[in-house]
Amino acid sequence: MAASETGRSGALSQGARAQRVTTRCNELATFTEEPGQIIRPYGTPALAAARAKVAHWMREAGMDIRVDAIGNLRGRAKGSDPTAPALLLGSHLDSVRDAGRYDGPLGILVAIEVVDRARQSQRARPFPVEVIAFADEEGLRFQTTYLGSCALAGSFDPAFLDLIDADGMTLREAVGTFGGDADALPDAALGPGEARAYVEVHIEQGPYLESVDAPVGVVTAIAGQSRILTAFSGEAGHAGTVAMHLRRDPLPAAAEIVLAAEELARQTSGLLATVGMIEATPGASNVIAGRANFSLDVRHPEDPVRTSAVSALEWRVHEVASARSLGVEWRIARNHPAVPCDPSLTTRLAEAVAAAGLPVEQLPSGAGHDAVVMSEVVPVAMLFVRCAGGISHHPAEFVMTSDVAAAVDVLDRFVDMLADEKLG
Ligand SMILES: [Zn+2]
């Protein structure tokens, strides 16, 4: 590290801290179950090794370390009042298959820099600050998400322990091999008054911040989501012998819904509607389809907008079916309400962005995060960091070091603001 990267007191400059975060993201990328790509599912040796490395960095930053019963790593800086409710910062350390290097680790490493910066400048915060590296957010191994934050929020369903991975190992066994204790999971839950808030830094996973040329953005809400499986059934037939006016073809009906969903979303501010799966059976080029199955994914940060969009689409599906004499199926497979970020924390975060001399951009999150689960027990806020092309869950995922510096600066100012409030 060059001498110019350190301040008069020998403390690391903001640029040097951001560079260290980037270097550490690269280092964590080497902890993988399959060399050549990043795969770090829950309970694996790769995740355990990454966790040990992060624990080492937390200790260097002056934090006390513990690992809870599910395997979350919790690093704690006591503050001047160790009994005050803690400010929780963090993100997840597990990954999807063939992941990028920033989704998850960035939020943990930025938080460690903020704690370390306070230690180096001898600013004791009036409350404990905890950095949490969640053990499972992506749900790659057991096909369920948020195992880590569910344990902390006290909403871990014991039935999850019977889930089985691709090799036939139960989650109960995996918790054990990861150094955890399935029977002690209730003890991992936060106690009353133990925490005051959870704040997460995460890559945006979308192109908005890039489009407005902003390094960071304040998240207003995590969008609610409806996932619907629907189908039209008609009558299969020969493509060369059944006259057009005699057909009951479900595929053009499905096409009408694809276009209707797109049109509705384009006309409704903030609404996202996607038909990502469509399947025609029997599925031959010279056969009129007998059935068309398709999915609908509808998201919006405000639940009433989402539910009324779903109702409108359901009504349209029945209208199209009736006009074309088709059978119809409509099954809601998933309904997740939106999670609003805490207004007061979000205002503070926006003030911290402005104080850092950055444009204040606010945006909803279309993807889910640990903050969804943590919102069950504490107020939550999130700061998004611009990522190249909005790409995530992919090796091409990229965050500029200058944007990392912005995130460290904003989070540091934000924690200082909360500290001043508490002292004032
Ligand atoms: Zn993530």
Coordinates of C-alpha atoms and ligand atoms in Angstrom, one line a residue:
M1 CA 0.0 0.0 0.0
A2 CA 1.4 3.4 -1.0
A3 CA 2.1 6.0 1.7
S4 CA -0.3 8.4 0.0
E5 CA -3.1 6.0 0.9
T6 CA -2.7 6.6 4.6
G7 CA -3.7 9.7 6.5
R8 CA -1.6 11.7 9.0
S9 CA -2.5 9.4 11.9
G10 CA -1.6 6.4 9.8
A11 CA -5.3 5.6 9.4
L12 CA -6.4 4.1 6.1
S13 CA -7.9 6.6 3.6
Q14 CA -11.3 6.0 2.1
G15 CA -9.8 4.9 -1.2
A16 CA -7.5 2.4 0.6
R17 CA -10.5 1.0 2.5
A18 CA -12.5 0.6 -0.7
Q19 CA -9.5 -1.1 -2.4
R20 CA -9.3 -3.5 0.6
V21 CA -13.0 -4.4 0.2
T22 CA -12.4 -5.1 -3.5
T23 CA -9.3 -7.2 -2.8
R24 CA -11.2 -9.1 -0.1
C25 CA -14.2 -9.8 -2.4
N26 CA -11.6 -11.3 -4.8
E27 CA -10.1 -13.3 -2.0
L28 CA -13.4 -14.7 -0.9
A29 CA -14.1 -15.7 -4.5
T30 CA -11.4 -18.3 -4.2
F31 CA -13.4 -20.1 -1.5
T32 CA -15.5 -22.3 -3.7
E33 CA -16.8 -25.9 -3.9
E34 CA -15.7 -26.0 -7.6
P35 CA -12.5 -24.3 -8.8
G36 CA -13.1 -22.1 -11.8
Q37 CA -16.4 -20.7 -10.6
I38 CA -17.9 -19.5 -7.3
I39 CA -20.2 -22.0 -5.6
R40 CA -20.5 -21.5 -1.8
P41 CA -23.7 -23.2 -0.6
Y42 CA -24.8 -23.5 3.0
G43 CA -22.8 -25.8 5.3
T44 CA -20.0 -26.6 2.8
P45 CA -16.3 -26.6 3.6
A46 CA -15.9 -23.6 1.2
L47 CA -18.4 -21.6 3.2
A48 CA -16.7 -22.6 6.5
A49 CA -13.3 -21.5 5.1
A50 CA -14.8 -18.2 3.9
R51 CA -16.4 -17.7 7.3
A52 CA -13.0 -18.3 9.0
K53 CA -11.4 -15.7 6.8
V54 CA -14.1 -13.1 7.5
A55 CA -13.8 -13.9 11.3
H56 CA -10.1 -13.1 11.0
W57 CA -10.8 -9.7 9.4
M58 CA -13.5 -9.0 12.0
R59 CA -11.0 -9.7 14.8
E60 CA -8.5 -7.4 13.2
A61 CA -11.1 -4.7 13.2
G62 CA -11.4 -5.2 17.0
M63 CA -14.7 -7.2 17.0
D64 CA -15.6 -10.1 19.3
I65 CA -16.6 -13.1 17.3
R66 CA -19.2 -15.8 17.8
V67 CA -20.9 -18.3 15.5
D68 CA -24.6 -19.1 16.2
A69 CA -26.4 -22.4 16.0
I70 CA -27.2 -22.2 12.3
G71 CA -23.7 -21.0 11.5
N72 CA -24.1 -17.2 11.1
L73 CA -20.9 -15.3 12.0
R74 CA -21.5 -12.4 14.3
G75 CA -18.8 -9.8 15.0
R76 CA -19.4 -7.3 17.7
A77 CA -17.9 -3.9 18.5
K78 CA -19.0 -3.1 22.0
G79 CA -19.4 0.7 22.0
S80 CA -19.4 2.9 25.1
D81 CA -22.7 1.4 26.3
P82 CA -22.4 -2.4 25.7
T83 CA -26.0 -3.0 27.0
A84 CA -27.7 -0.7 24.5
P85 CA -29.6 -2.3 21.6
A86 CA -27.1 -3.1 18.9
L87 CA -27.1 -1.7 15.4
L88 CA -26.9 -4.8 13.1
L89 CA -25.1 -4.5 9.7
G90 CA -24.3 -7.2 7.3
S91 CA -25.3 -9.5 4.4
H92 CA -24.9 -13.1 3.3
L93 CA -21.8 -15.1 2.7
D94 CA -23.3 -18.0 0.8
S95 CA -23.7 -17.9 -3.0
V96 CA -25.7 -19.2 -6.0
R97 CA -24.1 -21.5 -8.5
D98 CA -21.5 -19.8 -10.7
A99 CA -22.0 -16.6 -8.7
G100 CA -20.4 -13.2 -8.9
R101 CA -18.0 -12.0 -6.2
Y102 CA -20.0 -9.0 -4.8
D103 CA -23.5 -10.2 -4.1
G104 CA -23.5 -10.8 -0.3
P105 CA -19.8 -10.3 0.6
L106 CA -19.8 -6.6 -0.4
G107 CA -22.3 -5.8 2.4
I108 CA -20.3 -7.7 5.0
L109 CA -16.9 -6.2 4.0
V110 CA -18.2 -2.6 3.8
A111 CA -19.7 -3.0 7.3
I112 CA -16.3 -4.3 8.6
E113 CA -14.6 -1.2 7.2
V114 CA -17.0 1.1 9.0
V115 CA -16.3 -0.6 12.3
D116 CA -12.6 -0.5 11.7
R117 CA -12.7 3.1 10.7
A118 CA -14.3 4.0 14.0
R119 CA -11.7 1.9 15.9
Q120 CA -8.8 3.6 14.1
S121 CA -10.2 7.1 14.7
Q122 CA -11.0 6.1 18.3
R123 CA -14.7 7.1 17.9
A124 CA -16.5 4.9 20.4
R125 CA -20.2 4.6 19.3
P126 CA -22.8 4.8 22.1
F127 CA -24.2 1.4 21.1
P128 CA -22.8 -1.9 20.0
V129 CA -22.4 -2.4 16.2
E130 CA -22.6 -6.0 15.0
V131 CA -21.6 -7.2 11.6
I132 CA -23.4 -10.4 10.6
A133 CA -22.3 -12.7 7.8
F134 CA -25.5 -14.8 7.2
A135 CA -24.9 -18.5 6.5
D136 CA -27.7 -19.0 4.0
E137 CA -29.7 -16.4 2.0
E138 CA -29.7 -17.9 -1.5
G139 CA -31.0 -21.3 -0.5
L140 CA -29.0 -23.1 -3.2
R141 CA -28.5 -26.3 -1.3
F142 CA -31.9 -26.9 0.4
Q143 CA -34.1 -25.0 -2.0
T144 CA -35.2 -22.6 0.6
T145 CA -34.1 -19.0 1.2
Y146 CA -33.1 -17.0 4.3
L147 CA -32.2 -19.9 6.7
G148 CA -29.6 -17.6 8.4
S149 CA -31.8 -14.6 9.0
C150 CA -34.8 -16.9 10.0
A151 CA -32.7 -18.3 12.8
L152 CA -31.7 -14.7 14.0
A153 CA -35.3 -13.5 13.6
G154 CA -36.7 -16.4 15.6
S155 CA -38.8 -17.5 12.6
F156 CA -36.9 -20.7 11.7
D157 CA -39.4 -23.5 11.0
P158 CA -38.2 -26.7 12.6
A159 CA -39.7 -28.6 9.6
F160 CA -36.8 -27.2 7.5
L161 CA -34.5 -29.5 9.4
D162 CA -36.0 -32.5 7.4
L163 CA -35.2 -30.9 4.0
I164 CA -32.8 -33.0 2.0
D165 CA -30.0 -31.8 -0.4
A166 CA -29.1 -33.4 -3.7
D167 CA -26.9 -36.0 -2.0
G168 CA -29.6 -37.1 0.5
M169 CA -28.2 -35.2 3.5
T170 CA -30.7 -33.6 5.7
L171 CA -30.4 -30.0 6.8
R172 CA -30.2 -31.3 10.4
E173 CA -27.1 -33.2 9.5
A174 CA -25.7 -30.3 7.5
V175 CA -26.1 -27.9 10.5
G176 CA -24.0 -30.4 12.5
T177 CA -21.2 -30.7 9.9
F178 CA -21.1 -26.9 9.7
G179 CA -20.3 -26.7 13.5
G180 CA -23.8 -25.7 14.4
D181 CA -26.4 -27.3 16.6
A182 CA -29.9 -28.0 15.2
D183 CA -31.4 -28.5 18.7
A184 CA -30.1 -25.1 19.8
L185 CA -31.6 -23.1 16.9
P186 CA -34.1 -21.3 19.1
D187 CA -31.1 -19.8 21.1
A188 CA -29.9 -18.1 17.9
A189 CA -32.9 -15.8 17.9
L190 CA -32.3 -12.2 18.9
G191 CA -33.6 -11.4 22.4
P192 CA -36.0 -8.5 23.2
G193 CA -34.2 -5.2 23.1
E194 CA -31.0 -6.8 21.7
A195 CA -31.0 -4.9 18.4
R196 CA -32.3 -1.5 17.3
A197 CA -32.1 -1.9 13.5
Y198 CA -30.7 -4.0 10.6
V199 CA -29.0 -2.1 7.8
E200 CA -27.7 -3.9 4.7
V201 CA -25.5 -2.8 1.8
H202 CA -26.0 -4.8 -1.3
I203 CA -25.4 -4.6 -5.0
E204 CA -28.4 -3.2 -6.9
Q205 CA -28.8 -6.3 -9.2
G206 CA -30.5 -4.0 -11.7
P207 CA -29.5 -1.2 -14.1
Y208 CA -31.2 1.8 -12.5
L209 CA -28.3 3.4 -10.6
E210 CA -26.1 3.0 -13.7
S211 CA -28.8 4.7 -15.8
V212 CA -28.9 7.8 -13.5
D213 CA -25.1 7.8 -12.9
A214 CA -25.4 7.4 -9.2
P215 CA -22.9 5.3 -7.2
V216 CA -25.4 4.3 -4.5
G217 CA -29.2 4.4 -3.9
V218 CA -31.5 4.3 -0.9
V219 CA -34.0 1.4 -1.0
T220 CA -37.5 2.4 -0.2
A221 CA -39.1 -1.0 -0.1
I222 CA -38.5 -4.6 -1.1
A223 CA -41.2 -5.4 -3.7
G224 CA -43.9 -7.8 -3.0
Q225 CA -44.3 -10.7 -5.4
S226 CA -47.0 -12.9 -6.8
R227 CA -46.2 -16.0 -8.8
I228 CA -49.0 -17.6 -10.7
L229 CA -49.1 -20.8 -12.6
T230 CA -51.9 -20.7 -15.2
A231 CA -53.0 -22.7 -18.2
F232 CA -55.4 -22.7 -21.2
S233 CA -56.7 -26.0 -22.4
G234 CA -58.3 -26.5 -25.8
E235 CA -58.3 -29.2 -28.4
A236 CA -55.2 -30.6 -30.2
G237 CA -55.5 -31.2 -33.9
H238 CA -53.8 -31.5 -37.2
A239 CA -52.3 -28.2 -38.4
G240 CA -53.2 -29.0 -42.0
T241 CA -56.8 -30.2 -41.7
V242 CA -58.6 -28.2 -38.9
A243 CA -60.1 -24.9 -40.3
M244 CA -59.1 -21.8 -38.4
H245 CA -62.7 -21.0 -37.3
L246 CA -63.1 -24.5 -35.8
R247 CA -60.0 -24.4 -33.7
R248 CA -59.8 -24.2 -29.9
D249 CA -56.1 -23.3 -29.8
P250 CA -54.7 -22.3 -26.3
L251 CA -51.4 -20.9 -27.6
P252 CA -52.8 -17.7 -29.2
A253 CA -54.8 -17.2 -26.0
A254 CA -51.6 -17.4 -24.0
A255 CA -49.9 -15.0 -26.4
E256 CA -52.8 -12.5 -25.6
I257 CA -52.0 -12.7 -21.9
V258 CA -48.2 -12.3 -22.5
L259 CA -49.0 -9.0 -24.3
A260 CA -51.7 -8.0 -21.8
A261 CA -49.2 -8.4 -18.9
E262 CA -46.6 -6.4 -20.7
E263 CA -49.1 -3.6 -21.5
L264 CA -50.4 -3.5 -18.0
A265 CA -46.9 -3.2 -16.5
R266 CA -45.9 -0.6 -19.0
Q267 CA -48.9 1.5 -18.1
T268 CA -48.5 1.1 -14.3
S269 CA -45.7 3.0 -12.6
G270 CA -43.3 0.6 -10.8
L271 CA -45.2 -2.6 -11.8
L272 CA -43.1 -5.5 -13.2
A273 CA -44.9 -8.4 -14.9
T274 CA -43.1 -11.3 -16.6
V275 CA -44.2 -14.4 -18.4
G276 CA -40.9 -16.3 -18.0
M277 CA -42.2 -19.8 -18.7
I278 CA -44.5 -21.0 -21.5
E279 CA -45.1 -24.6 -22.6
A280 CA -47.3 -25.9 -25.4
T281 CA -48.3 -29.5 -25.5
P282 CA -48.0 -31.8 -27.3
G283 CA -45.5 -29.4 -28.8
A284 CA -45.0 -30.4 -32.4
S285 CA -44.7 -28.0 -35.4
N286 CA -47.6 -29.6 -37.3
V287 CA -50.0 -30.0 -34.4
I288 CA -52.4 -27.4 -32.9
A289 CA -51.6 -27.3 -29.2
G290 CA -54.1 -28.9 -26.8
R291 CA -52.8 -27.1 -23.8
A292 CA -50.6 -24.1 -22.9
N293 CA -49.1 -23.7 -19.5
F294 CA -47.5 -20.5 -18.5
S295 CA -46.2 -18.5 -15.5
L296 CA -46.9 -15.0 -14.4
D297 CA -44.5 -13.1 -12.0
V298 CA -46.0 -9.8 -10.8
R299 CA -44.0 -7.4 -8.5
H300 CA -44.6 -4.0 -7.0
P301 CA -43.4 -2.2 -3.9
E302 CA -47.0 -1.4 -2.9
D303 CA -49.2 -4.4 -2.2
P304 CA -52.5 -2.9 -3.4
V305 CA -51.0 -2.1 -6.8
R306 CA -49.7 -5.6 -7.1
T307 CA -52.9 -7.3 -6.0
S308 CA -55.1 -5.2 -8.3
A309 CA -52.8 -6.0 -11.2
V310 CA -53.1 -9.7 -10.4
S311 CA -56.9 -9.4 -10.3
A312 CA -56.9 -7.5 -13.6
L313 CA -54.8 -10.2 -15.2
E314 CA -57.0 -13.0 -13.8
W315 CA -60.1 -11.3 -15.2
R316 CA -58.4 -11.0 -18.6
V317 CA -57.4 -14.7 -18.5
H318 CA -61.0 -15.7 -18.0
E319 CA -62.2 -13.2 -20.6
V320 CA -59.8 -14.6 -23.2
A321 CA -60.7 -18.2 -22.3
S322 CA -64.4 -17.5 -22.6
A323 CA -64.0 -15.7 -26.0
R324 CA -62.0 -18.7 -27.4
S325 CA -64.0 -21.5 -25.7
L326 CA -61.0 -22.7 -23.7
G327 CA -60.7 -24.3 -20.3
V328 CA -58.6 -22.2 -17.8
E329 CA -56.6 -22.9 -14.7
W330 CA -55.3 -20.2 -12.3
R331 CA -53.1 -21.1 -9.3
I332 CA -51.3 -18.6 -7.1
A333 CA -48.0 -20.4 -6.2
R334 CA -46.5 -17.6 -4.1
N335 CA -47.7 -14.4 -2.6
H336 CA -45.1 -12.4 -0.7
P337 CA -46.2 -9.0 0.6
A338 CA -43.9 -6.0 0.1
V339 CA -41.5 -5.0 2.9
P340 CA -41.3 -1.2 3.4
C341 CA -38.0 0.0 4.7
D342 CA -38.2 2.0 7.9
P343 CA -39.0 5.6 7.1
S344 CA -36.8 7.2 9.7
L345 CA -33.8 5.0 9.0
T346 CA -34.3 5.6 5.2
T347 CA -34.4 9.4 5.8
R348 CA -31.1 9.2 7.7
L349 CA -29.6 7.1 5.0
A350 CA -30.7 9.6 2.4
E351 CA -29.2 12.4 4.5
A352 CA -25.9 10.4 4.7
V353 CA -25.8 10.1 0.9
A354 CA -26.4 13.9 0.6
A355 CA -23.8 14.6 3.2
A356 CA -21.3 12.5 1.2
G357 CA -21.9 14.9 -1.7
L358 CA -23.7 12.2 -3.8
P359 CA -27.0 12.4 -5.6
V360 CA -29.8 11.0 -3.5
E361 CA -31.5 8.3 -5.5
Q362 CA -34.3 6.2 -4.1
L363 CA -35.5 3.0 -5.6
P364 CA -37.4 -0.2 -4.6
S365 CA -35.7 -3.6 -4.6
G366 CA -37.2 -6.1 -7.0
A367 CA -35.2 -9.0 -5.4
G368 CA -35.6 -10.4 -1.9
H369 CA -32.9 -9.9 0.8
D370 CA -32.2 -10.9 4.4
A371 CA -33.8 -7.6 5.3
V372 CA -37.2 -9.1 4.4
V373 CA -36.9 -11.6 7.3
M374 CA -35.1 -9.2 9.7
S375 CA -38.0 -6.7 9.2
E376 CA -40.1 -9.1 11.3
V377 CA -38.1 -8.2 14.4
V378 CA -36.3 -4.9 13.8
P379 CA -36.7 -1.8 11.6
V380 CA -34.6 -2.3 8.4
A381 CA -33.0 -0.1 5.8
M382 CA -30.9 -0.9 2.7
L383 CA -28.3 0.9 0.6
F384 CA -27.8 -0.3 -3.0
V385 CA -24.5 0.0 -4.8
R386 CA -24.3 0.4 -8.6
C387 CA -23.2 -2.7 -10.5
A388 CA -22.1 -2.9 -14.1
G389 CA -25.0 -3.5 -16.5
G390 CA -27.2 -4.5 -13.6
I391 CA -25.7 -8.0 -13.8
S392 CA -25.8 -10.3 -10.8
H393 CA -25.8 -14.0 -10.0
H394 CA -23.2 -14.2 -12.8
P395 CA -19.4 -14.2 -13.0
A396 CA -19.6 -10.9 -14.9
E397 CA -20.9 -9.1 -11.8
F398 CA -18.8 -6.0 -11.2
V399 CA -18.7 -3.1 -8.8
M400 CA -16.3 -0.1 -9.3
T401 CA -13.9 0.5 -6.3
S402 CA -14.9 4.2 -6.4
D403 CA -18.5 3.1 -5.8
V404 CA -17.4 0.9 -2.9
A405 CA -15.7 3.9 -1.4
A406 CA -19.0 5.8 -1.7
A407 CA -20.8 3.0 0.1
V408 CA -18.2 2.9 3.0
D409 CA -18.4 6.7 3.3
V410 CA -22.3 6.8 3.4
L411 CA -22.6 3.9 5.8
D412 CA -20.0 5.5 8.1
R413 CA -21.8 8.8 8.1
F414 CA -25.1 7.0 8.7
V415 CA -23.8 5.2 11.8
D416 CA -22.3 8.5 13.0
M417 CA -25.8 10.2 12.6
L418 CA -27.4 7.5 14.7
A419 CA -24.7 7.8 17.3
D420 CA -25.2 11.6 17.4
E421 CA -28.9 11.1 17.9
K422 CA -28.4 8.8 20.7
L423 CA -25.9 11.1 22.4
G424 CA -28.0 14.2 21.6
Ligands
ZN1 ZN -27.6 -11.2 -2.2

